[in-house]
C-alpha positions as semicolon CSV with decimal commas, in nm:
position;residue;x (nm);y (nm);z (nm)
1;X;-11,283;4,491;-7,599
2;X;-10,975;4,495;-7,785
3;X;-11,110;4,779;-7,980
4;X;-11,165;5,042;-7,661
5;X;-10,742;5,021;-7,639
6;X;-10,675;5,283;-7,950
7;X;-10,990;5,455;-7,790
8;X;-10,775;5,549;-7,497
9;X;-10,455;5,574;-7,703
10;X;-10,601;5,874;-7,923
11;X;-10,764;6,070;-7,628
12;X;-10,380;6,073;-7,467
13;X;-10,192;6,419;-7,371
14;X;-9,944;6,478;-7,723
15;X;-9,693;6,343;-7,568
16;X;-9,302;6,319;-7,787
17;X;-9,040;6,095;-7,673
18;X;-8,903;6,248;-7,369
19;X;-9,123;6,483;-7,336
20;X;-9,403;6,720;-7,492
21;X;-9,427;6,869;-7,818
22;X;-9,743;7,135;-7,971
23;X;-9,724;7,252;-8,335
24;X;-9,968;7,520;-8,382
25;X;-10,098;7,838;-8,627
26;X;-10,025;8,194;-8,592
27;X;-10,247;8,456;-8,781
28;X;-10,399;8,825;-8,701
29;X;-10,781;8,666;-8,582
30;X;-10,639;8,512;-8,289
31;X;-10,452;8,900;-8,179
32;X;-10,675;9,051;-7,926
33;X;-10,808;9,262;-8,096
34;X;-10,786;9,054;-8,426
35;X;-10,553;9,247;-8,677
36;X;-10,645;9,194;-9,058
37;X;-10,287;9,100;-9,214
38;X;-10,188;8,878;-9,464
39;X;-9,935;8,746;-9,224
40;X;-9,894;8,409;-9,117
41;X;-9,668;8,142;-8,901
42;X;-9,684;7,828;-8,779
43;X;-9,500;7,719;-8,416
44;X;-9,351;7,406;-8,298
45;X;-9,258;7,389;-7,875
46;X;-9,088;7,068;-7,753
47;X;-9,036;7,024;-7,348
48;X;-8,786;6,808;-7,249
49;X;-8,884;6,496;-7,019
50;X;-8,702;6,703;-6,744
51;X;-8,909;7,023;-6,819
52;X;-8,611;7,225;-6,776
53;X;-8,581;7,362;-7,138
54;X;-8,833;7,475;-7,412
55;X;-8,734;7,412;-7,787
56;X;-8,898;7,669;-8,013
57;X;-8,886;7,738;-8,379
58;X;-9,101;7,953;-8,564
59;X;-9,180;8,073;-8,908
60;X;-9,387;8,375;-9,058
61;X;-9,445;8,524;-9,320
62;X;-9,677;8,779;-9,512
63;X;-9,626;9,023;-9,268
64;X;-9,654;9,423;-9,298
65;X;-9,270;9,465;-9,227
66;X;-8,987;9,347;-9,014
67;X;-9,059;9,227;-8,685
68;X;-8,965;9,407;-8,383
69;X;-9,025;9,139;-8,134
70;X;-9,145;8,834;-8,060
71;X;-9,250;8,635;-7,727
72;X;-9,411;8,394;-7,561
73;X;-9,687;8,558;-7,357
74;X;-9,892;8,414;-7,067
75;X;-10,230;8,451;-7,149
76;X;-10,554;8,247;-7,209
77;X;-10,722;8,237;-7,570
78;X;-10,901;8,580;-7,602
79;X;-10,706;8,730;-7,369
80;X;-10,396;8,970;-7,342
81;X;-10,065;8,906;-7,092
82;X;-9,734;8,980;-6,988
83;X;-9,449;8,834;-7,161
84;X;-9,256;8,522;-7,058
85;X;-9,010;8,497;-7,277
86;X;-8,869;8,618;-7,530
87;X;-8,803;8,466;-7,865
88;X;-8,622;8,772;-8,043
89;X;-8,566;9,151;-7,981
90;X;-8,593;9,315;-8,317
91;X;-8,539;9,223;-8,686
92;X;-8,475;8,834;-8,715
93;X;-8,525;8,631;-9,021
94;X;-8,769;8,353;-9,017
95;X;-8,759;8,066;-8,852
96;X;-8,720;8,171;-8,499
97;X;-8,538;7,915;-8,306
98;X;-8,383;7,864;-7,983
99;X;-8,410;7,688;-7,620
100;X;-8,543;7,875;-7,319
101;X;-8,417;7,794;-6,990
102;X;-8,501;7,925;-6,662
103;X;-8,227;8,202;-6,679
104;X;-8,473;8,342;-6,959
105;X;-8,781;8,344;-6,762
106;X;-8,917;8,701;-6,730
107;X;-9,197;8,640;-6,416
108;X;-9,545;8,808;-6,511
109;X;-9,862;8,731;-6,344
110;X;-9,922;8,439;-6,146
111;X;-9,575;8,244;-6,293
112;X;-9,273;8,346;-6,114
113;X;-9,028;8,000;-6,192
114;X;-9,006;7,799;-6,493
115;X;-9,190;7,534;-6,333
116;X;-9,501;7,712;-6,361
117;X;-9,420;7,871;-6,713
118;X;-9,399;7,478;-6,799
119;X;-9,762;7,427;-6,608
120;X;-9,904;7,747;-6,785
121;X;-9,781;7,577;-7,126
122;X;-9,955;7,275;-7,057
123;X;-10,285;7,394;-6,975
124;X;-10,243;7,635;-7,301
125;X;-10,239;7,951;-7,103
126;X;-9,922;8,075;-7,347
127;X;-9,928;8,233;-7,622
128;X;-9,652;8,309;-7,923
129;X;-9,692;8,666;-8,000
130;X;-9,503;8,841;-8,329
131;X;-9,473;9,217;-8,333
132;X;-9,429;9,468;-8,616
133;X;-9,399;9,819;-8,621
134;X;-9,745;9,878;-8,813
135;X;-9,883;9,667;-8,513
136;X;-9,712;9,664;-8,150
137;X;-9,925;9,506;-8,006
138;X;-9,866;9,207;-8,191
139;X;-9,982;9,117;-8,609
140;X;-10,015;8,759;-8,565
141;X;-10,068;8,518;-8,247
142;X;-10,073;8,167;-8,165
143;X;-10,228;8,009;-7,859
144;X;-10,033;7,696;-7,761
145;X;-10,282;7,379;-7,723
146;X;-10,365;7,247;-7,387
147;X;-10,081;6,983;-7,370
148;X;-10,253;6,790;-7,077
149;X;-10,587;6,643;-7,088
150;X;-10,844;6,834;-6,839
151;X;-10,916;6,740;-6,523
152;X;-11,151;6,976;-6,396
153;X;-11,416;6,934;-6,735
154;X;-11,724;6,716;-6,702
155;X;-11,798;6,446;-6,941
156;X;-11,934;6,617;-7,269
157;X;-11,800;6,947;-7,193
158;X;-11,578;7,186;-7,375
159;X;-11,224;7,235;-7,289
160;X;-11,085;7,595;-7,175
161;X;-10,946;7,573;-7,508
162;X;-11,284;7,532;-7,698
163;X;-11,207;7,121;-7,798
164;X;-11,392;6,833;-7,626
165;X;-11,250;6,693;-7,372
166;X;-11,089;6,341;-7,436
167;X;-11,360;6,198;-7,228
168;X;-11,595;6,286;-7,490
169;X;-11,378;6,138;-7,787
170;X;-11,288;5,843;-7,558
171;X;-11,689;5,774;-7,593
172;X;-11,729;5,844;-7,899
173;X;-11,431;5,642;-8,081
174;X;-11,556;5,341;-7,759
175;X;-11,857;5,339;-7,922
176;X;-11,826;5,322;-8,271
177;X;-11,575;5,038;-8,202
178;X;-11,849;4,829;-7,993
179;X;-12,072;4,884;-8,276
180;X;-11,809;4,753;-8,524
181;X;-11,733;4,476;-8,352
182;X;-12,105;4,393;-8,266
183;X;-12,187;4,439;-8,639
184;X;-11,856;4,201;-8,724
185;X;-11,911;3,939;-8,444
186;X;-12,303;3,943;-8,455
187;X;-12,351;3,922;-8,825
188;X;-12,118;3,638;-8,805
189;X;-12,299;3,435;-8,588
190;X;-12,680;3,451;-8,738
């Protein structure tokens, strides 16, 4: 029994203290349509427990010249959107960093307040998004993870996102401790 509590500890929303935090890859295959460049980046987003500002730093690298924008797009994986933010204008050395408040909240699509720019986030319907010259449209992406469990996937699904649900690795980490401790226990007792 005692072994089903890190079961539900591990399928838990990444939660920081205070608030939420997502660390994630950018590269050309997840651009829509994928761009082959030898550019990379990696993104960190933090949320503050009051989910009135979004911490952002990110790096690249490898790209096919100076950037001439980056943003945080709404969009699901696969998919194209509007911009929500944005992260820098033009030229900018790596790392990107900053806070985003709703003053810097440009509406697009369904999100018109930073309340549901913070809901989009969570459900990993944002995107970081680095442009260059050689590609406007963007050279390398990121898709933020879901930073909320799902609510609306059945057991043994697939998330939005492609991952299992935590149901499914609830079960699956529940059961491998119930056979540990029935291997332990029963052996034990024989």
């Amino acid at each position: 029994m005692l072994l089903a509590i890190p079961a539900v500890l591990l399928a838990a929303p990444v939660v920081a203290a205070g608030g939420l935090h997502a660390t994630f890859p950018l590269n050309g295959s997840q651009e829509v349509p994928s761009v082959s460049t030898a550019g990379t980046g990696n993104a960190v987003l933090d949320i503050n427990a009051a989910e009135t500002q979004i911490t952002y730093s990110v790096t690249y690298s490898g790209l096919t010249g100076p950037i001439t924008g980056a943003h945080l797009h709404l969009g699901a994986r696969g998919a194209n959107g509007g911009v929500l933010f944005a992260l820098a204008g033009g030229p900018s050395p790596s790392p990107l960093t900053g806070a985003l408040t709703a003053a810097d909240l440009a509406a697009t699509g369904d999100v018109s307040t930073f309340a549901q720019a913070i809901d989009a986030i969570k459900h990993g319907r944002v995107y970081v998004n680095i442009h260059t010259a050689a590609n406007p449209g963007g050279e390398i992406r990121g898709q933020v993870p879901a930073l909320l469990p799902p609510t609306d996937v059945a057991p043994g699904a697939t998330a939005p996102d492609g991952a299992p649900s935590g149901t499914v690795l609830l079960l699956v980490v529940g059961i491998a401790g119930l056979l540990v401790a029935r291997r332990r226990f029963g052996t034990a007792s024989r």
